[in-house]
């Protein structure tokens, strides 16, 4: 009666846990089932580099009968409200367990749409953070595949199989001794499912330790997604049917527009609400115009320059409120009607061309992943304009086009 908690009931006990990548997102589904994420326990990296990743390992019937959940890491679980296994869970390798999907690294966000579709986001190792539509029995690829199965910027080295692993010093981009790099295309599971989006994927040859960047951690394009909200309200028409992804590493909300049936992402990534914080969670107010963002109390994020890591969080342990600016139009305009850029990816320069039919009082800016302006671009209404970018740190940027009526962003990768 007084709102205090009492008489706890254990639904499922002895689940795997460790010092890293536990995930632990728990939500109710519209089917009155519980959905719970378990990360890969941080295997194959840092202090756990000799521990195997179990994301592709499925339990045996004997293990399930013995309530041995040791092979649950790297999975999304689905369970009845008494902790038992639902009778309609997928049968994988002949076994029905709590496992709903597998092949995950560190899935931290889970959200259902009004139509009953389940979405998640998860951390990539250096690049290719993922936004996924979670489906029963599907394999999302980790640790063999990150992002799309394109054999770009990632190969898997299984340190746990290397002779005398414990005597070695872990190095992120090598495969020592008898170890062998495995390409993404080696995964041939018929259950494999591509993500809806691979956040800020880069190609082979990308320099994750670019000397022009103040910190190698910051140079990596990953943003460390930590939660997920779906926006299905009418207050901001251009945002309707969008996924909102929080970032620990960038202190920013990344927005992904879903198509009408929610099965694909259309358009490009936009980003909002930058502060020097680690964003842990987001929720939209019922009015659709106000958003509440929970910030971590401690940890690293990017500083205002976007080139360095900092532990000096501006609002540690706070909940921030952001409200729609009523003067900003919410009308949707297709990007090609406004401008085009090429080549993309770019090297020393790229070209920007405006459509004369829509020229108004625009400003054009090049911004980095932190939303910081790195270059103002003079706008001309009729000529092809070359923009020199050879002095910028390689990575992902956005062309921001803003007028009094609307704003649009388009991503560009600079090598």
mmCIF file of C-alpha atoms in Angstrom:
data_model
loop_
_atom_site.group_PDB
_atom_site.id
_atom_site.type_symbol
_atom_site.label_atom_id
_atom_site.label_comp_id
_atom_site.label_asym_id
_atom_site.label_seq_id
_atom_site.Cartn_x
_atom_site.Cartn_y
_atom_site.Cartn_z
ATOM 1 C CA UNK A 1 0.000 0.000 0.000
ATOM 2 C CA UNK A 2 2.906 2.366 0.679
ATOM 3 C CA UNK A 3 4.622 1.597 -2.650
ATOM 4 C CA UNK A 4 7.575 -0.266 -1.133
ATOM 5 C CA UNK A 5 8.921 -3.452 -2.682
ATOM 6 C CA UNK A 6 8.581 -6.766 -0.855
ATOM 7 C CA UNK A 7 8.312 -10.531 -1.289
ATOM 8 C CA UNK A 8 10.548 -10.891 -4.357
ATOM 9 C CA UNK A 9 9.942 -13.930 -6.560
ATOM 10 C CA UNK A 10 12.798 -15.484 -8.553
ATOM 11 C CA UNK A 11 11.663 -16.304 -12.091
ATOM 12 C CA UNK A 12 14.946 -17.577 -13.525
ATOM 13 C CA UNK A 13 18.143 -18.104 -11.560
ATOM 14 C CA UNK A 14 21.829 -18.733 -12.282
ATOM 15 C CA UNK A 15 21.909 -16.859 -15.579
ATOM 16 C CA UNK A 16 25.434 -16.100 -16.862
ATOM 17 C CA UNK A 17 27.020 -12.837 -15.711
ATOM 18 C CA UNK A 18 30.512 -11.373 -15.709
ATOM 19 C CA UNK A 19 32.371 -8.054 -15.556
ATOM 20 C CA UNK A 20 31.507 -6.898 -19.087
ATOM 21 C CA UNK A 21 28.753 -7.016 -21.726
ATOM 22 C CA UNK A 22 25.952 -8.284 -19.515
ATOM 23 C CA UNK A 23 23.304 -6.266 -21.387
ATOM 24 C CA UNK A 24 20.296 -6.923 -19.109
ATOM 25 C CA UNK A 25 17.435 -5.105 -20.860
ATOM 26 C CA UNK A 26 14.073 -6.499 -19.705
ATOM 27 C CA UNK A 27 10.662 -5.610 -21.170
ATOM 28 C CA UNK A 28 7.153 -7.001 -21.388
ATOM 29 C CA UNK A 29 5.903 -7.885 -24.839
ATOM 30 C CA UNK A 30 2.357 -7.416 -26.147
ATOM 31 C CA UNK A 31 2.098 -11.230 -25.931
ATOM 32 C CA UNK A 32 2.481 -11.047 -22.119
ATOM 33 C CA UNK A 33 5.948 -12.618 -22.334
ATOM 34 C CA UNK A 34 9.182 -11.242 -20.875
ATOM 35 C CA UNK A 35 12.065 -10.412 -23.215
ATOM 36 C CA UNK A 36 15.574 -10.202 -21.771
ATOM 37 C CA UNK A 37 18.973 -9.546 -23.363
ATOM 38 C CA UNK A 38 22.225 -11.247 -22.297
ATOM 39 C CA UNK A 39 25.466 -9.944 -23.790
ATOM 40 C CA UNK A 40 28.496 -11.987 -24.819
ATOM 41 C CA UNK A 41 30.151 -11.419 -21.394
ATOM 42 C CA UNK A 42 32.992 -9.404 -22.973
ATOM 43 C CA UNK A 43 34.761 -12.485 -24.314
ATOM 44 C CA UNK A 44 37.632 -12.271 -26.791
ATOM 45 C CA UNK A 45 38.710 -8.792 -25.745
ATOM 46 C CA UNK A 46 40.503 -6.820 -23.025
ATOM 47 C CA UNK A 47 40.841 -8.695 -19.714
ATOM 48 C CA UNK A 48 38.532 -11.461 -20.975
ATOM 49 C CA UNK A 49 40.434 -12.055 -24.207
ATOM 50 C CA UNK A 50 40.955 -15.798 -23.619
ATOM 51 C CA UNK A 51 37.289 -16.424 -22.868
ATOM 52 C CA UNK A 52 35.293 -17.784 -25.814
ATOM 53 C CA UNK A 53 32.333 -15.909 -27.250
ATOM 54 C CA UNK A 54 29.255 -18.129 -26.957
ATOM 55 C CA UNK A 55 26.867 -16.086 -29.093
ATOM 56 C CA UNK A 56 26.789 -18.797 -31.790
ATOM 57 C CA UNK A 57 26.681 -21.701 -29.310
ATOM 58 C CA UNK A 58 23.236 -23.169 -28.676
ATOM 59 C CA UNK A 59 22.318 -25.302 -25.656
ATOM 60 C CA UNK A 60 21.718 -29.043 -25.757
ATOM 61 C CA UNK A 61 18.521 -30.668 -24.539
ATOM 62 C CA UNK A 62 20.448 -32.153 -21.623
ATOM 63 C CA UNK A 63 21.590 -28.686 -20.537
ATOM 64 C CA UNK A 64 18.032 -27.347 -20.664
ATOM 65 C CA UNK A 65 16.700 -30.337 -18.721
ATOM 66 C CA UNK A 66 19.340 -29.657 -16.063
ATOM 67 C CA UNK A 67 18.518 -25.916 -16.040
ATOM 68 C CA UNK A 68 22.056 -25.209 -17.152
ATOM 69 C CA UNK A 69 21.940 -21.812 -18.849
ATOM 70 C CA UNK A 70 25.704 -21.580 -19.515
ATOM 71 C CA UNK A 71 25.204 -21.164 -23.278
ATOM 72 C CA UNK A 72 22.732 -18.275 -23.009
ATOM 73 C CA UNK A 73 25.273 -15.418 -23.522
ATOM 74 C CA UNK A 74 24.842 -13.386 -26.704
ATOM 75 C CA UNK A 75 21.104 -14.092 -26.871
ATOM 76 C CA UNK A 76 17.700 -12.464 -26.533
ATOM 77 C CA UNK A 77 15.557 -14.580 -24.219
ATOM 78 C CA UNK A 78 11.775 -14.932 -24.192
ATOM 79 C CA UNK A 79 10.140 -16.391 -21.109
ATOM 80 C CA UNK A 80 6.770 -16.852 -19.478
ATOM 81 C CA UNK A 81 5.993 -14.700 -16.462
ATOM 82 C CA UNK A 82 6.741 -17.649 -14.187
ATOM 83 C CA UNK A 83 10.191 -18.061 -15.772
ATOM 84 C CA UNK A 84 9.347 -21.161 -17.796
ATOM 85 C CA UNK A 85 10.003 -21.709 -21.506
ATOM 86 C CA UNK A 86 7.117 -20.645 -23.805
ATOM 87 C CA UNK A 87 5.754 -23.473 -25.921
ATOM 88 C CA UNK A 88 6.006 -21.343 -29.086
ATOM 89 C CA UNK A 89 9.659 -20.368 -28.661
ATOM 90 C CA UNK A 90 11.820 -21.325 -31.657
ATOM 91 C CA UNK A 91 13.346 -24.791 -31.905
ATOM 92 C CA UNK A 92 17.072 -24.343 -32.595
ATOM 93 C CA UNK A 93 19.249 -27.371 -33.338
ATOM 94 C CA UNK A 94 16.350 -29.524 -32.209
ATOM 95 C CA UNK A 95 16.067 -27.825 -28.806
ATOM 96 C CA UNK A 96 13.450 -25.427 -27.462
ATOM 97 C CA UNK A 97 14.846 -23.128 -24.782
ATOM 98 C CA UNK A 98 14.379 -19.574 -23.529
ATOM 99 C CA UNK A 99 16.423 -18.394 -26.533
ATOM 100 C CA UNK A 100 14.428 -16.223 -28.938
ATOM 101 C CA UNK A 101 17.356 -14.977 -31.093
ATOM 102 C CA UNK A 102 21.127 -15.398 -31.022
ATOM 103 C CA UNK A 103 24.380 -14.041 -32.476
ATOM 104 C CA UNK A 104 24.358 -10.847 -30.396
ATOM 105 C CA UNK A 105 27.284 -8.916 -28.915
ATOM 106 C CA UNK A 106 25.917 -6.460 -26.356
ATOM 107 C CA UNK A 107 22.246 -5.666 -27.047
ATOM 108 C CA UNK A 108 21.214 -2.886 -24.676
ATOM 109 C CA UNK A 109 17.984 -1.559 -26.158
ATOM 110 C CA UNK A 110 14.671 -3.365 -26.648
ATOM 111 C CA UNK A 111 11.369 -1.824 -27.708
ATOM 112 C CA UNK A 112 8.112 -3.002 -29.272
ATOM 113 C CA UNK A 113 6.185 -1.006 -31.838
ATOM 114 C CA UNK A 114 2.419 -0.586 -31.565
ATOM 115 C CA UNK A 115 2.094 -3.205 -34.307
ATOM 116 C CA UNK A 116 4.076 -5.745 -32.254
ATOM 117 C CA UNK A 117 7.474 -5.600 -34.003
ATOM 118 C CA UNK A 118 10.499 -5.944 -31.710
ATOM 119 C CA UNK A 119 13.603 -3.768 -32.207
ATOM 120 C CA UNK A 120 17.008 -3.758 -30.542
ATOM 121 C CA UNK A 121 20.315 -1.942 -30.765
ATOM 122 C CA UNK A 122 23.742 -3.302 -29.832
ATOM 123 C CA UNK A 123 27.387 -2.362 -29.617
ATOM 124 C CA UNK A 124 29.815 -3.088 -32.427
ATOM 125 C CA UNK A 125 33.514 -3.650 -31.643
ATOM 126 C CA UNK A 126 34.902 -0.540 -33.412
ATOM 127 C CA UNK A 127 32.312 0.203 -36.041
ATOM 128 C CA UNK A 128 28.966 -1.240 -37.124
ATOM 129 C CA UNK A 129 26.837 -0.682 -34.059
ATOM 130 C CA UNK A 130 23.600 -2.359 -35.062
ATOM 131 C CA UNK A 131 19.914 -1.525 -35.128
ATOM 132 C CA UNK A 132 17.996 -4.782 -35.503
ATOM 133 C CA UNK A 133 14.475 -6.018 -35.926
ATOM 134 C CA UNK A 134 14.459 -9.054 -33.629
ATOM 135 C CA UNK A 135 12.676 -12.075 -35.074
ATOM 136 C CA UNK A 136 12.097 -15.529 -33.648
ATOM 137 C CA UNK A 137 14.948 -17.976 -34.301
ATOM 138 C CA UNK A 138 17.158 -15.560 -36.229
ATOM 139 C CA UNK A 139 20.967 -15.400 -36.000
ATOM 140 C CA UNK A 140 22.398 -11.863 -35.966
ATOM 141 C CA UNK A 141 25.943 -12.914 -36.788
ATOM 142 C CA UNK A 142 28.242 -12.036 -33.875
ATOM 143 C CA UNK A 143 31.148 -12.755 -33.476
ATOM 144 C CA UNK A 144 31.670 -13.698 -37.129
ATOM 145 C CA UNK A 145 29.676 -10.827 -38.603
ATOM 146 C CA UNK A 146 29.277 -7.236 -37.428
ATOM 147 C CA UNK A 147 26.914 -4.943 -39.280
ATOM 148 C CA UNK A 148 26.220 -6.176 -42.784
ATOM 149 C CA UNK A 149 27.946 -9.303 -44.061
ATOM 150 C CA UNK A 150 30.247 -7.342 -46.375
ATOM 151 C CA UNK A 151 33.779 -8.479 -45.397
ATOM 152 C CA UNK A 152 34.642 -4.849 -44.630
ATOM 153 C CA UNK A 153 36.653 -3.422 -41.708
ATOM 154 C CA UNK A 154 36.281 -6.521 -39.521
ATOM 155 C CA UNK A 155 37.647 -10.065 -39.312
ATOM 156 C CA UNK A 156 37.166 -12.424 -36.394
ATOM 157 C CA UNK A 157 40.134 -13.867 -34.510
ATOM 158 C CA UNK A 158 39.147 -16.428 -31.869
ATOM 159 C CA UNK A 159 41.769 -15.871 -29.171
ATOM 160 C CA UNK A 160 40.372 -18.670 -26.995
ATOM 161 C CA UNK A 161 41.680 -21.231 -29.527
ATOM 162 C CA UNK A 162 45.225 -19.815 -29.652
ATOM 163 C CA UNK A 163 47.886 -21.931 -27.957
ATOM 164 C CA UNK A 164 49.041 -20.531 -24.613
ATOM 165 C CA UNK A 165 46.535 -17.668 -24.846
ATOM 166 C CA UNK A 166 46.903 -16.730 -21.186
ATOM 167 C CA UNK A 167 50.627 -16.065 -21.637
ATOM 168 C CA UNK A 168 50.034 -13.564 -24.449
ATOM 169 C CA UNK A 169 49.376 -9.838 -24.385
ATOM 170 C CA UNK A 170 46.077 -8.941 -26.015
ATOM 171 C CA UNK A 171 46.289 -6.725 -29.111
ATOM 172 C CA UNK A 172 43.066 -5.720 -30.795
ATOM 173 C CA UNK A 173 44.044 -5.904 -34.453
ATOM 174 C CA UNK A 174 46.312 -8.962 -34.598
ATOM 175 C CA UNK A 175 45.730 -12.732 -34.568
ATOM 176 C CA UNK A 176 48.890 -14.277 -33.065
ATOM 177 C CA UNK A 177 50.397 -17.744 -33.019
ATOM 178 C CA UNK A 178 48.170 -20.380 -34.572
ATOM 179 C CA UNK A 179 45.211 -17.974 -34.736
ATOM 180 C CA UNK A 180 43.470 -17.322 -38.042
ATOM 181 C CA UNK A 181 41.342 -14.359 -39.106
ATOM 182 C CA UNK A 182 37.877 -15.427 -40.283
ATOM 183 C CA UNK A 183 35.980 -13.306 -42.802
ATOM 184 C CA UNK A 184 32.319 -12.440 -42.343
ATOM 185 C CA UNK A 185 31.297 -14.400 -45.426
ATOM 186 C CA UNK A 186 32.276 -17.644 -43.664
ATOM 187 C CA UNK A 187 28.979 -17.589 -41.744
ATOM 188 C CA UNK A 188 26.472 -19.627 -43.763
ATOM 189 C CA UNK A 189 23.682 -20.209 -41.220
ATOM 190 C CA UNK A 190 20.282 -20.163 -42.973
ATOM 191 C CA UNK A 191 18.921 -18.321 -39.921
ATOM 192 C CA UNK A 192 21.285 -15.381 -40.453
ATOM 193 C CA UNK A 193 19.541 -11.998 -40.382
ATOM 194 C CA UNK A 194 21.060 -8.698 -41.570
ATOM 195 C CA UNK A 195 20.532 -5.621 -39.385
ATOM 196 C CA UNK A 196 18.211 -2.776 -40.280
ATOM 197 C CA UNK A 197 21.200 -0.441 -39.960
ATOM 198 C CA UNK A 198 24.933 -0.693 -39.373
ATOM 199 C CA UNK A 199 25.743 2.568 -37.655
ATOM 200 C CA UNK A 200 28.590 4.440 -39.333
ATOM 201 C CA UNK A 201 30.135 1.451 -41.092
ATOM 202 C CA UNK A 202 33.499 2.020 -42.777
ATOM 203 C CA UNK A 203 35.438 0.180 -45.455
ATOM 204 C CA UNK A 204 38.619 -1.894 -45.258
ATOM 205 C CA UNK A 205 41.645 0.307 -44.753
ATOM 206 C CA UNK A 206 39.956 2.709 -42.369
ATOM 207 C CA UNK A 207 42.541 3.954 -39.870
ATOM 208 C CA UNK A 208 41.114 3.312 -36.409
ATOM 209 C CA UNK A 209 44.251 4.927 -34.923
ATOM 210 C CA UNK A 210 44.418 8.059 -37.072
ATOM 211 C CA UNK A 211 47.238 10.206 -35.596
ATOM 212 C CA UNK A 212 45.224 13.363 -36.289
ATOM 213 C CA UNK A 213 42.713 12.210 -33.687
ATOM 214 C CA UNK A 214 43.495 12.923 -30.046
ATOM 215 C CA UNK A 215 42.313 9.541 -28.813
ATOM 216 C CA UNK A 216 42.119 6.186 -30.629
ATOM 217 C CA UNK A 217 38.876 5.305 -28.827
ATOM 218 C CA UNK A 218 37.262 8.425 -30.260
ATOM 219 C CA UNK A 219 38.584 7.678 -33.770
ATOM 220 C CA UNK A 220 36.476 4.534 -33.930
ATOM 221 C CA UNK A 221 33.117 5.253 -35.571
ATOM 222 C CA UNK A 222 31.064 3.278 -33.044
ATOM 223 C CA UNK A 223 28.786 5.294 -30.757
ATOM 224 C CA UNK A 224 27.967 2.680 -28.037
ATOM 225 C CA UNK A 225 24.153 2.580 -28.294
ATOM 226 C CA UNK A 226 22.619 2.092 -24.872
ATOM 227 C CA UNK A 227 18.864 2.173 -25.270
ATOM 228 C CA UNK A 228 16.066 2.511 -27.777
ATOM 229 C CA UNK A 229 12.748 4.327 -28.025
ATOM 230 C CA UNK A 230 10.182 4.199 -30.800
ATOM 231 C CA UNK A 231 8.394 7.426 -31.686
ATOM 232 C CA UNK A 232 4.894 6.827 -33.051
ATOM 233 C CA UNK A 233 3.202 10.073 -32.070
ATOM 234 C CA UNK A 234 1.694 12.835 -34.232
ATOM 235 C CA UNK A 235 3.273 15.878 -32.543
ATOM 236 C CA UNK A 236 6.327 15.811 -34.831
ATOM 237 C CA UNK A 237 5.021 14.426 -38.128
ATOM 238 C CA UNK A 238 8.465 14.072 -39.696
ATOM 239 C CA UNK A 239 9.565 11.913 -36.738
ATOM 240 C CA UNK A 240 6.602 9.538 -36.749
ATOM 241 C CA UNK A 241 7.680 5.877 -36.938
ATOM 242 C CA UNK A 242 11.267 6.625 -35.915
ATOM 243 C CA UNK A 243 13.685 4.728 -33.723
ATOM 244 C CA UNK A 244 15.620 6.916 -31.262
ATOM 245 C CA UNK A 245 19.017 5.499 -30.247
ATOM 246 C CA UNK A 246 20.903 6.817 -27.218
ATOM 247 C CA UNK A 247 24.712 6.991 -27.279
ATOM 248 C CA UNK A 248 27.148 6.555 -24.409
ATOM 249 C CA UNK A 249 30.137 7.608 -26.473
ATOM 250 C CA UNK A 250 28.739 10.631 -28.316
ATOM 251 C CA UNK A 251 26.170 12.140 -25.954
ATOM 252 C CA UNK A 252 23.616 12.330 -28.707
ATOM 253 C CA UNK A 253 20.333 10.841 -29.903
ATOM 254 C CA UNK A 254 20.453 9.206 -33.339
ATOM 255 C CA UNK A 255 17.148 8.984 -35.195
ATOM 256 C CA UNK A 256 16.265 6.331 -37.781
ATOM 257 C CA UNK A 257 13.129 6.663 -39.883
ATOM 258 C CA UNK A 258 11.233 3.410 -40.425
ATOM 259 C CA UNK A 259 9.226 2.639 -43.523
ATOM 260 C CA UNK A 260 5.434 2.359 -43.325
ATOM 261 C CA UNK A 261 5.372 -1.266 -42.163
ATOM 262 C CA UNK A 262 8.385 -0.945 -39.855
ATOM 263 C CA UNK A 263 10.506 -3.552 -41.628
ATOM 264 C CA UNK A 264 13.254 -1.272 -43.019
ATOM 265 C CA UNK A 265 14.973 2.036 -42.372
ATOM 266 C CA UNK A 266 14.614 4.733 -44.998
ATOM 267 C CA UNK A 267 16.597 7.913 -45.430
ATOM 268 C CA UNK A 268 19.731 8.808 -43.508
ATOM 269 C CA UNK A 269 20.670 9.101 -39.856
ATOM 270 C CA UNK A 270 19.876 12.356 -38.086
ATOM 271 C CA UNK A 271 21.216 13.349 -34.674
ATOM 272 C CA UNK A 272 19.798 15.464 -31.888
ATOM 273 C CA UNK A 273 20.206 16.789 -28.322
ATOM 274 C CA UNK A 274 24.009 16.928 -28.058
ATOM 275 C CA UNK A 275 25.565 17.393 -24.608
ATOM 276 C CA UNK A 276 28.829 16.206 -23.043
ATOM 277 C CA UNK A 277 27.237 13.241 -21.290
ATOM 278 C CA UNK A 278 26.763 9.492 -21.544
ATOM 279 C CA UNK A 279 23.144 8.930 -22.564
ATOM 280 C CA UNK A 280 21.734 5.796 -20.953
ATOM 281 C CA UNK A 281 18.018 5.891 -21.757
ATOM 282 C CA UNK A 282 15.319 7.979 -23.436
ATOM 283 C CA UNK A 283 11.552 8.218 -23.143
ATOM 284 C CA UNK A 284 9.059 10.452 -24.942
ATOM 285 C CA UNK A 285 6.383 12.319 -23.006
ATOM 286 C CA UNK A 286 2.792 11.429 -23.978
ATOM 287 C CA UNK A 287 2.492 14.908 -25.556
ATOM 288 C CA UNK A 288 5.083 13.857 -28.140
ATOM 289 C CA UNK A 289 6.990 17.130 -27.840
ATOM 290 C CA UNK A 290 9.135 16.537 -24.755
ATOM 291 C CA UNK A 291 11.884 13.951 -24.304
ATOM 292 C CA UNK A 292 13.623 12.812 -21.132
ATOM 293 C CA UNK A 293 17.191 11.502 -21.354
ATOM 294 C CA UNK A 294 18.888 9.674 -18.485
ATOM 295 C CA UNK A 295 22.639 10.327 -18.090
ATOM 296 C CA UNK A 296 25.234 8.005 -16.561
ATOM 297 C CA UNK A 297 26.868 9.121 -13.350
ATOM 298 C CA UNK A 298 30.401 8.155 -14.443
ATOM 299 C CA UNK A 299 32.311 6.968 -17.507
ATOM 300 C CA UNK A 300 33.928 8.242 -20.703
ATOM 301 C CA UNK A 301 32.364 10.170 -23.523
ATOM 302 C CA UNK A 302 33.598 12.546 -26.229
ATOM 303 C CA UNK A 303 34.426 16.141 -25.408
ATOM 304 C CA UNK A 304 33.138 19.216 -27.213
ATOM 305 C CA UNK A 305 35.773 18.926 -29.964
ATOM 306 C CA UNK A 306 34.812 15.350 -30.764
ATOM 307 C CA UNK A 307 38.511 14.432 -30.944
ATOM 308 C CA UNK A 308 39.204 13.499 -27.340
ATOM 309 C CA UNK A 309 37.739 11.325 -24.609
ATOM 310 C CA UNK A 310 36.700 12.876 -21.329
ATOM 311 C CA UNK A 311 35.296 11.706 -18.003
ATOM 312 C CA UNK A 312 34.158 15.240 -17.190
ATOM 313 C CA UNK A 313 30.438 14.689 -17.661
ATOM 314 C CA UNK A 314 28.327 17.851 -17.650
ATOM 315 C CA UNK A 315 25.218 16.369 -16.026
ATOM 316 C CA UNK A 316 26.268 13.149 -14.254
ATOM 317 C CA UNK A 317 23.398 11.093 -12.920
ATOM 318 C CA UNK A 318 20.789 13.598 -14.134
ATOM 319 C CA UNK A 319 17.667 13.345 -16.257
ATOM 320 C CA UNK A 320 17.672 15.965 -19.015
ATOM 321 C CA UNK A 321 14.542 17.389 -20.613
ATOM 322 C CA UNK A 322 14.404 18.461 -24.258
ATOM 323 C CA UNK A 323 11.300 20.069 -25.774
ATOM 324 C CA UNK A 324 10.328 20.644 -29.396
ATOM 325 C CA UNK A 325 10.962 24.149 -30.679
ATOM 326 C CA UNK A 326 7.559 25.210 -31.953
ATOM 327 C CA UNK A 327 9.099 27.512 -34.581
ATOM 328 C CA UNK A 328 10.719 24.607 -36.411
ATOM 329 C CA UNK A 329 8.581 23.241 -39.223
ATOM 330 C CA UNK A 330 7.925 19.524 -39.185
ATOM 331 C CA UNK A 331 7.139 19.260 -42.887
ATOM 332 C CA UNK A 332 9.037 16.546 -44.727
ATOM 333 C CA UNK A 333 11.109 17.394 -47.786
ATOM 334 C CA UNK A 334 13.046 14.807 -49.751
ATOM 335 C CA UNK A 335 16.826 15.350 -49.584
ATOM 336 C CA UNK A 336 17.372 15.048 -53.365
ATOM 337 C CA UNK A 337 15.036 18.014 -53.876
ATOM 338 C CA UNK A 338 17.370 20.181 -51.833
ATOM 339 C CA UNK A 339 20.931 19.209 -52.643
ATOM 340 C CA UNK A 340 23.239 16.435 -53.807
ATOM 341 C CA UNK A 341 26.801 15.595 -52.791
ATOM 342 C CA UNK A 342 29.435 13.484 -54.518
ATOM 343 C CA UNK A 343 31.674 11.568 -54.366
ATOM 344 C CA UNK A 344 30.637 9.873 -51.151
ATOM 345 C CA UNK A 345 32.888 8.578 -49.588
ATOM 346 C CA UNK A 346 35.186 11.532 -50.275
ATOM 347 C CA UNK A 347 38.928 11.945 -49.987
ATOM 348 C CA UNK A 348 40.415 15.427 -50.361
ATOM 349 C CA UNK A 349 37.202 17.126 -51.456
ATOM 350 C CA UNK A 350 33.605 16.634 -52.490
ATOM 351 C CA UNK A 351 31.097 18.622 -54.534
ATOM 352 C CA UNK A 352 27.769 20.024 -53.417
ATOM 353 C CA UNK A 353 25.047 21.144 -55.809
ATOM 354 C CA UNK A 354 21.906 23.030 -54.836
ATOM 355 C CA UNK A 355 18.592 22.775 -56.643
ATOM 356 C CA UNK A 356 17.739 26.281 -57.882
ATOM 357 C CA UNK A 357 14.015 25.611 -57.509
ATOM 358 C CA UNK A 358 14.205 25.357 -53.725
ATOM 359 C CA UNK A 359 16.901 27.905 -52.907
ATOM 360 C CA UNK A 360 15.899 30.053 -49.928
ATOM 361 C CA UNK A 361 17.635 31.548 -46.934
ATOM 362 C CA UNK A 362 19.804 28.474 -46.277
ATOM 363 C CA UNK A 363 22.930 27.922 -44.268
ATOM 364 C CA UNK A 364 25.084 24.884 -44.970
ATOM 365 C CA UNK A 365 27.408 23.370 -42.375
ATOM 366 C CA UNK A 366 29.664 20.333 -42.127
ATOM 367 C CA UNK A 367 29.258 18.777 -38.680
ATOM 368 C CA UNK A 368 30.973 15.878 -36.938
ATOM 369 C CA UNK A 369 29.427 13.015 -34.978
ATOM 370 C CA UNK A 370 29.184 15.246 -31.901
ATOM 371 C CA UNK A 371 27.124 17.810 -33.760
ATOM 372 C CA UNK A 372 30.031 20.260 -33.698
ATOM 373 C CA UNK A 373 30.436 22.557 -36.716
ATOM 374 C CA UNK A 374 33.799 21.886 -38.361
ATOM 375 C CA UNK A 375 33.267 23.913 -41.513
ATOM 376 C CA UNK A 376 30.855 26.577 -42.796
ATOM 377 C CA UNK A 377 30.092 26.150 -46.495
ATOM 378 C CA UNK A 378 29.277 29.268 -48.539
ATOM 379 C CA UNK A 379 26.012 28.702 -50.374
ATOM 380 C CA UNK A 380 25.559 29.621 -54.025
ATOM 381 C CA UNK A 381 22.302 28.961 -55.794
ATOM 382 C CA UNK A 382 23.401 27.778 -59.187
ATOM 383 C CA UNK A 383 26.997 26.583 -59.309
ATOM 384 C CA UNK A 384 28.621 23.291 -58.402
ATOM 385 C CA UNK A 385 30.709 23.948 -55.289
ATOM 386 C CA UNK A 386 33.835 22.103 -54.258
ATOM 387 C CA UNK A 387 34.412 21.641 -50.534
ATOM 388 C CA UNK A 388 37.969 20.845 -49.413
ATOM 389 C CA UNK A 389 38.159 18.390 -46.512
ATOM 390 C CA UNK A 390 41.707 17.023 -46.700
ATOM 391 C CA UNK A 391 42.564 18.608 -43.344
ATOM 392 C CA UNK A 392 39.806 16.790 -41.446
ATOM 393 C CA UNK A 393 40.153 13.588 -39.429
ATOM 394 C CA UNK A 394 38.862 10.629 -41.404
ATOM 395 C CA UNK A 395 35.419 9.529 -40.301
ATOM 396 C CA UNK A 396 31.700 10.119 -40.596
ATOM 397 C CA UNK A 397 30.319 13.646 -40.977
ATOM 398 C CA UNK A 398 27.019 15.261 -41.905
ATOM 399 C CA UNK A 399 26.086 17.972 -44.342
ATOM 400 C CA UNK A 400 23.508 20.078 -42.517
ATOM 401 C CA UNK A 401 21.172 22.220 -44.604
ATOM 402 C CA UNK A 402 19.018 24.607 -42.559
ATOM 403 C CA UNK A 403 16.454 27.262 -43.431
ATOM 404 C CA UNK A 404 13.701 28.936 -41.449
ATOM 405 C CA UNK A 405 11.277 26.295 -42.673
ATOM 406 C CA UNK A 406 13.114 23.005 -42.346
ATOM 407 C CA UNK A 407 16.409 21.247 -41.806
ATOM 408 C CA UNK A 408 17.980 18.204 -43.457
ATOM 409 C CA UNK A 409 21.121 16.208 -42.913
ATOM 410 C CA UNK A 410 22.947 13.881 -45.255
ATOM 411 C CA UNK A 411 25.826 11.679 -44.173
ATOM 412 C CA UNK A 412 29.230 11.756 -45.833
ATOM 413 C CA UNK A 413 32.269 9.601 -45.106
ATOM 414 C CA UNK A 414 35.711 11.208 -45.391
ATOM 415 C CA UNK A 415 38.689 8.912 -45.855
#
